[in-house]
Short mmCIF file of C-alpha atoms in Angstrom, two decimals:
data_model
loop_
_atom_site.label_atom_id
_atom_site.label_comp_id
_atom_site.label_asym_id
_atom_site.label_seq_id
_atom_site.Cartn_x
_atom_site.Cartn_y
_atom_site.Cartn_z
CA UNK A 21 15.38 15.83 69.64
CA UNK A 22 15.63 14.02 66.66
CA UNK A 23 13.63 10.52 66.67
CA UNK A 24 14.39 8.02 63.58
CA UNK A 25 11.29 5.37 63.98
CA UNK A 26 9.92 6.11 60.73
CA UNK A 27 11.39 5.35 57.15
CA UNK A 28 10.47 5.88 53.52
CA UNK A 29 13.22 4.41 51.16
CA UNK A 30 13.14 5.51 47.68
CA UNK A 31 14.66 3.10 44.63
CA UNK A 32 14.91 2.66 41.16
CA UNK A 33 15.88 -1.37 41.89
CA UNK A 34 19.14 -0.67 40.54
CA UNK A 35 22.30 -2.45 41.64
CA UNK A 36 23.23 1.88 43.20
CA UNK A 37 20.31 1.63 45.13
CA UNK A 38 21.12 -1.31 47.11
CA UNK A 39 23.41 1.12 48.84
CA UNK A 40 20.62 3.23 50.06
CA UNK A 41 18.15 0.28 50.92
CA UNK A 42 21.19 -1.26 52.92
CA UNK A 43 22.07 1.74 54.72
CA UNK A 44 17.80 2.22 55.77
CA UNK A 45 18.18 -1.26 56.64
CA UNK A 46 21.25 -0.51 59.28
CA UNK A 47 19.61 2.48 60.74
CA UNK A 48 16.63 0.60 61.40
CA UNK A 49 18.53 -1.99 62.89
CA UNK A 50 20.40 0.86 65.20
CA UNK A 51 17.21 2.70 66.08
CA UNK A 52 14.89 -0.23 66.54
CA UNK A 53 12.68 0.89 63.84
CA UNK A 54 9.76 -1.53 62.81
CA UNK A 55 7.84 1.19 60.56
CA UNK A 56 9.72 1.48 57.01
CA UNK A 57 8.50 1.47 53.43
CA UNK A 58 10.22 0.88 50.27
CA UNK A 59 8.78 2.99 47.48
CA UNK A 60 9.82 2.98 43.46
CA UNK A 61 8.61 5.53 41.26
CA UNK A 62 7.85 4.34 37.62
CA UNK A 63 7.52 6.79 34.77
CA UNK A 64 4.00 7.97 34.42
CA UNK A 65 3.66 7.09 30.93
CA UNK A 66 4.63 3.32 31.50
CA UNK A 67 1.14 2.09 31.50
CA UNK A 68 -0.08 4.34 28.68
CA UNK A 69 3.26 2.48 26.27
CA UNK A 70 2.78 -1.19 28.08
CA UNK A 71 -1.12 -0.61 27.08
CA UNK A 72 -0.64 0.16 23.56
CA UNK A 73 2.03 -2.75 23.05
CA UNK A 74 -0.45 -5.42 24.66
CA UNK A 75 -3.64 -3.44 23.07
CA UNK A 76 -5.49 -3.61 26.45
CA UNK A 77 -6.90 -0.93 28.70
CA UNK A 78 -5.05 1.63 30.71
CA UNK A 79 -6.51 0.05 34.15
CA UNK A 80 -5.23 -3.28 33.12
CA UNK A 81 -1.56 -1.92 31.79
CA UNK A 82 -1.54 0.02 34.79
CA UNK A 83 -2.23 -2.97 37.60
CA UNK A 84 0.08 -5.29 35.44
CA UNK A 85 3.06 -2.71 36.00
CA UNK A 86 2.43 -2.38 39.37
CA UNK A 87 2.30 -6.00 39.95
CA UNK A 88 5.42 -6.49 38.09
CA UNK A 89 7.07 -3.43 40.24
CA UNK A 90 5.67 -4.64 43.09
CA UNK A 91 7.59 -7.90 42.50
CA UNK A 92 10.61 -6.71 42.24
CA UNK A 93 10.01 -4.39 45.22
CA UNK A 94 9.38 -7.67 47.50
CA UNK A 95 12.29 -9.59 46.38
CA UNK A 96 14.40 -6.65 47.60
CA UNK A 97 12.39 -6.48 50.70
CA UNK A 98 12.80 -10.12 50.69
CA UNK A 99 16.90 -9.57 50.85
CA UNK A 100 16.51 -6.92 53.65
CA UNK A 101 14.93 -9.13 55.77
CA UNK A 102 17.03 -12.40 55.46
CA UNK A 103 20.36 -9.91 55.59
CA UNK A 104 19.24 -7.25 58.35
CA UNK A 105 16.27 -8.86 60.06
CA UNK A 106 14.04 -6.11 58.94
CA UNK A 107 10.76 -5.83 57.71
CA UNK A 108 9.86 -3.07 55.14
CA UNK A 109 6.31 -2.49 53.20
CA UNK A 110 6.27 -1.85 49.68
CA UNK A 111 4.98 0.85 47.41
CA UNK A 112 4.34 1.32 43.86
CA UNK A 113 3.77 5.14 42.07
CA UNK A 114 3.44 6.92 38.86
CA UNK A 115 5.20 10.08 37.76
CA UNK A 116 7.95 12.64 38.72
CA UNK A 117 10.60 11.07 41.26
CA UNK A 118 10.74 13.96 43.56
CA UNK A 119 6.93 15.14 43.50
CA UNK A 120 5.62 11.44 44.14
CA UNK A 121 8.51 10.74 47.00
CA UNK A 122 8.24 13.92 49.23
CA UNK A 123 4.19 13.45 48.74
CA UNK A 124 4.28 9.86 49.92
CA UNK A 125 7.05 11.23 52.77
CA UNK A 126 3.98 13.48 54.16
CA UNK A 127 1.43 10.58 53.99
CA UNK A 128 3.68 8.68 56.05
CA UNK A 129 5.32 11.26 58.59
CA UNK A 130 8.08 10.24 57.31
CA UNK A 131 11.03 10.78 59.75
CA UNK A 132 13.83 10.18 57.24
CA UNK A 133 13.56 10.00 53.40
CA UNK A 134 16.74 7.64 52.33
CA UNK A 135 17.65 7.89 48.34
CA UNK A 136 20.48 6.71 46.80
CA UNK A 137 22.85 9.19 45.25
CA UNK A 138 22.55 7.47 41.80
CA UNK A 139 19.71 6.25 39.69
CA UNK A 140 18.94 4.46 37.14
CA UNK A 141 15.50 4.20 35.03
CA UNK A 142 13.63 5.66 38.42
CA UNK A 143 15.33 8.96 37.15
CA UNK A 144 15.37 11.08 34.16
CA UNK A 145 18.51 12.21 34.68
CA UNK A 146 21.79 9.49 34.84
CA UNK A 147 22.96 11.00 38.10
CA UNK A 148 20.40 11.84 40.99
CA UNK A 149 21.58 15.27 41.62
CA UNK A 150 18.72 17.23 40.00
CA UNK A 151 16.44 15.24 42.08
CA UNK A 152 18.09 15.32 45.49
CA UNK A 153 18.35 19.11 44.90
CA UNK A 154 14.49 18.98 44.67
CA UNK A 155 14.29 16.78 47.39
CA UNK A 156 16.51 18.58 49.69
CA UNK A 157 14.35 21.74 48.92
CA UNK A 158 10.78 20.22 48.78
CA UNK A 159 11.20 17.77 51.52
CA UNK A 160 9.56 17.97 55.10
CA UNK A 161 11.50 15.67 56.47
CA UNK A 162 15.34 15.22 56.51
CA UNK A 163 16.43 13.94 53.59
CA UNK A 164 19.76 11.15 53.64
CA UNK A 165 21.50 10.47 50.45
CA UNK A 166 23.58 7.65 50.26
CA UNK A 167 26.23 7.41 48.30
CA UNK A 168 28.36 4.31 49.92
CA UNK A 169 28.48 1.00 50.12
CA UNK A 170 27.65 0.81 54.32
CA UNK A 171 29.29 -1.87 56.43
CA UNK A 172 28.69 -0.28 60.05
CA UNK A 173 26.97 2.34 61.60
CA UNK A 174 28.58 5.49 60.94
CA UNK A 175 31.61 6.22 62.73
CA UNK A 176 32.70 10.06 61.60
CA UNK A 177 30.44 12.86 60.88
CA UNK A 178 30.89 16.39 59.55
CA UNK A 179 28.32 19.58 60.59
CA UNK A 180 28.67 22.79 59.26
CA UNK A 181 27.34 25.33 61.54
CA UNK A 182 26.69 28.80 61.57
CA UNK A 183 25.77 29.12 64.98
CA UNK A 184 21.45 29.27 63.75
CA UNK A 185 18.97 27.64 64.75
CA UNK A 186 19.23 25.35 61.68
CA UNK A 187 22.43 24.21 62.26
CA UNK A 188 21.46 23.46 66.01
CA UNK A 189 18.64 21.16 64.39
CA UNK A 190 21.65 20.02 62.02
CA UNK A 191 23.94 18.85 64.94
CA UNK A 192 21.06 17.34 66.93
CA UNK A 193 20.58 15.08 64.61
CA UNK A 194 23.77 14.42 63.85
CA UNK A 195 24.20 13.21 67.52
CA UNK A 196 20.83 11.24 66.99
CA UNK A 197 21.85 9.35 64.16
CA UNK A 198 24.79 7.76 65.20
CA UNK A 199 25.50 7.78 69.15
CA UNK A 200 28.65 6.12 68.97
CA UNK A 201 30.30 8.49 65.76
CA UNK A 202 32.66 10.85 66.04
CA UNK A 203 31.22 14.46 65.17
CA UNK A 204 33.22 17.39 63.91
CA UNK A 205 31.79 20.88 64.04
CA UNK A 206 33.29 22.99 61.19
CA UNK A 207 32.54 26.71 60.75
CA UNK A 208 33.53 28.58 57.90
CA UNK A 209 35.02 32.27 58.99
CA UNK A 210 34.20 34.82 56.65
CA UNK A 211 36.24 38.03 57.46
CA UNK A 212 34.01 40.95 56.20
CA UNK A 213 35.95 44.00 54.96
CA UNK A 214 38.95 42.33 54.93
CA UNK A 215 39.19 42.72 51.21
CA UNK A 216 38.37 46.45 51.43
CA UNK A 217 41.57 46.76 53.97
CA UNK A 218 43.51 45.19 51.54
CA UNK A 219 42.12 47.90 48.87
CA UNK A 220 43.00 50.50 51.24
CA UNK A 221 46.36 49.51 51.74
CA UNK A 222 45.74 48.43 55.82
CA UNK A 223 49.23 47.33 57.09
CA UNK A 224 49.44 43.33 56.92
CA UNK A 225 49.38 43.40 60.95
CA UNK A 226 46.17 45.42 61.21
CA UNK A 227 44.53 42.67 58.93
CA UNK A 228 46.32 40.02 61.15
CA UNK A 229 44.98 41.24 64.29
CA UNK A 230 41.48 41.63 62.91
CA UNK A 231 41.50 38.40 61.86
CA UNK A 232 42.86 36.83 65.01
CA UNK A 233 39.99 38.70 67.15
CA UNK A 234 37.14 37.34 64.57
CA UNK A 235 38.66 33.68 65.17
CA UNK A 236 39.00 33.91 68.78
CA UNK A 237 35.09 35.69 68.78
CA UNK A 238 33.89 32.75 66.82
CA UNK A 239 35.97 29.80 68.52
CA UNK A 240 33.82 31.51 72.30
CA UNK A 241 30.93 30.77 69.95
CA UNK A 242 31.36 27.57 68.67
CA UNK A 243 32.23 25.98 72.15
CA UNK A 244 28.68 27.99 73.45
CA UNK A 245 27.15 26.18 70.79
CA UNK A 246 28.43 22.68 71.10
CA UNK A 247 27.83 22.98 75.18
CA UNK A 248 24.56 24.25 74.36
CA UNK A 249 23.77 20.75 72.85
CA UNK A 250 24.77 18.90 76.06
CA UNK A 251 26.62 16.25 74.75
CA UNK A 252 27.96 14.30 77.18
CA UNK A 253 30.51 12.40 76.62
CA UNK A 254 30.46 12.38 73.12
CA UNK A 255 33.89 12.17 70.93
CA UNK A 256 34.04 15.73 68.97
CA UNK A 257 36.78 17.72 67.59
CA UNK A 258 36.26 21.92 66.90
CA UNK A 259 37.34 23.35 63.35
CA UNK A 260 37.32 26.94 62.16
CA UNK A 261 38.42 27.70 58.76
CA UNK A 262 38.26 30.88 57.06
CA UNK A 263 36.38 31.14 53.90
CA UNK A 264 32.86 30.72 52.43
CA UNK A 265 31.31 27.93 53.36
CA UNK A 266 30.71 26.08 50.12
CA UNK A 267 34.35 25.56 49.68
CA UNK A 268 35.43 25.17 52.78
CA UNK A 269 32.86 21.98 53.77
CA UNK A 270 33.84 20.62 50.26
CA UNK A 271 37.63 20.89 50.50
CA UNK A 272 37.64 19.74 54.93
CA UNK A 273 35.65 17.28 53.06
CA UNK A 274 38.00 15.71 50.34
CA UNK A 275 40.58 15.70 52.91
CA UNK A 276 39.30 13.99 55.56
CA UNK A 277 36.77 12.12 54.03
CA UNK A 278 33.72 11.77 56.44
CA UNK A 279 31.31 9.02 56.39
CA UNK A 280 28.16 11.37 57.30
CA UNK A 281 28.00 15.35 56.66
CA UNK A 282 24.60 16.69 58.38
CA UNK A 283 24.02 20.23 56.62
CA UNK A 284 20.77 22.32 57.92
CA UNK A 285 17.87 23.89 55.66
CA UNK A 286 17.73 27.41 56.01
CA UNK A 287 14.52 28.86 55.39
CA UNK A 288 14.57 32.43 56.91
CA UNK A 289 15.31 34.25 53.01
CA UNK A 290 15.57 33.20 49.40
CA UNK A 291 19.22 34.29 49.69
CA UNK A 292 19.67 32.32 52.62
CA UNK A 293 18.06 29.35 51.14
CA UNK A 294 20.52 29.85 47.83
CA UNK A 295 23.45 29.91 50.25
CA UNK A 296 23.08 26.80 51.72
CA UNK A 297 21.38 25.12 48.69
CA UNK A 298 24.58 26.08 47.38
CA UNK A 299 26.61 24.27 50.03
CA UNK A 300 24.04 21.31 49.98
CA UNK A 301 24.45 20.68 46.02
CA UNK A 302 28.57 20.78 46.64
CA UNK A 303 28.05 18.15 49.48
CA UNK A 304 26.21 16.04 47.29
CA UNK A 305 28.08 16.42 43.79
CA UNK A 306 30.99 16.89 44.44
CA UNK A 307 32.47 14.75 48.24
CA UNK A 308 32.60 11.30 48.63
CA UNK A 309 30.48 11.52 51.57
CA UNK A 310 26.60 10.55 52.45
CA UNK A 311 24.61 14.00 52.89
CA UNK A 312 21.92 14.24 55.63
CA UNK A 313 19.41 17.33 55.06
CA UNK A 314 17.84 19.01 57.88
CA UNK A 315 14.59 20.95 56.94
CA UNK A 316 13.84 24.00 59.04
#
């Protein structure tokens, strides 16, 4: 069972990552959380530049930077706790976004990392995608990128599953996260030899009635799996949609617009891994929705 009692919240300061520090700040008001830390992540060669412009030492460029980080860190904490009654610690680092987050993550036992889904100077790159990739494959602990401007808690939530063991920890979290959302379980179909019926010139009703018994297989499944996670009363709806999953959890996606997708981390095989990193980078580049990752 997923618990969310302990945050890190990654941010560049930037008027994007308000998004992210307001959406840590509503989960921690949902989940009663009291342990949360906001960490920024300056370039590493900061001090070494501020030194050689002010023609002091590297220890005193470096503390100066970090004070002046560290500033700007607790007038955002500052706004957090007048606007959400929350209380969050602050943390300054050198060097690599991703490196420096999922190592301070592990310090912490962290059990969410929030980051916003843009950046500005706290990335190299102009849109976080690179470094949510990393994150999403580096990270211990599930990983939320927020792209939104939150108002409530989230009310409609989208999990892939594929009937593992990941996307069991996928949709247990998804119920964790948000008791009172609405959850819809979507499973991409893929048909195998379908396309090698069509080569052979199967009849079209053959192929029909293969395809109907594959649905009907996998719609047995997908209730075993949702009664599997006892969940109550919850509000849920069942989707089955035939394709590869990339595609299919983007395009259910753009058309009905989620506030939450939960996606699991595979980690049985590398090609298992690239699958669902795959699906993971679509979520994030290319919906409209927030992406929760699930490590395995």
């Amino acid at each position: 069972m997923h618990v969310f009692n302990r945050l890190l919240v990654a941010t560049d300061c930037s008027d994007r990552a308000e998004r992210a520090e307001a959406r840590a700040a509503l989960l921690m008001q949902e989940h009663k959380c009291d342990d949360a830390e906001l960490l920024t992540v300056r370039e590493r060669g900061e001090p070494e530049i501020l030194a050689r412009i002010m023609n002091s030492s590297i220890e005193s460029a470096t503390a100066l930077a970090t004070e002046n980080a560290g500033q700007a860190l607790a007038a955002r904490a500052e706004l957090l706790r007048e606007s959400y009654g929350v209380q969050l610690n602050c943390q300054v680092r050198f060097g690599r976004p991703a490196p420096e987050i999922v190592a301070r993550a592990d310090e912490l036992q962290a059990d969410l990392v929030v980051v916003g889904a843009h950046g500005g100077n706290f990335f190299s790159d102009v849109l976080l995608g690179n470094t949510a990739d990393k994150l999403a494959h580096l990270c211990k602990a599930p990983l939320l990128v927020v792209k939104n401007e939150p108002s409530q808690a989230y009310q409609r939530i989208l999990v892939p599953v594929d009937f593992s063991d990941d996307s069991r920890r996928a949709a247990e979290a998804a119920l964790a996260i948000a008791p009172q959302a609405q959850i819809t379980f979507l499973h991409a179909l893929e048909v195998f030899f379908e396309g090698k019926m069509h080569y052979a010139n199967v009849s079209r009703d053959i192929i029909d009635e293969y395809q109907m018994k594959a649905f009907e297989e996998a719609w047995e499944q997908l209730n075993r799996f949702i009664s599997a996670l006892d969940p109550g009363e919850r509000r849920m709806q069942r989707t089955i949609t035939f394709g590869l999953p990339g595609p299919v959890v983007r395009d259910h996606a753009k058309a009905t617009r989620p506030d939450l997708i939960v996606l699991g981390k595979h980690g049985r095989s590398r090609l298992a891994d690239m699958i669902l990193g795959s699906v993971t980078r679509d979520a994030i580049d290319q919906t409209d929705s927030d992406v929760l990752v699930i490590p395995s």
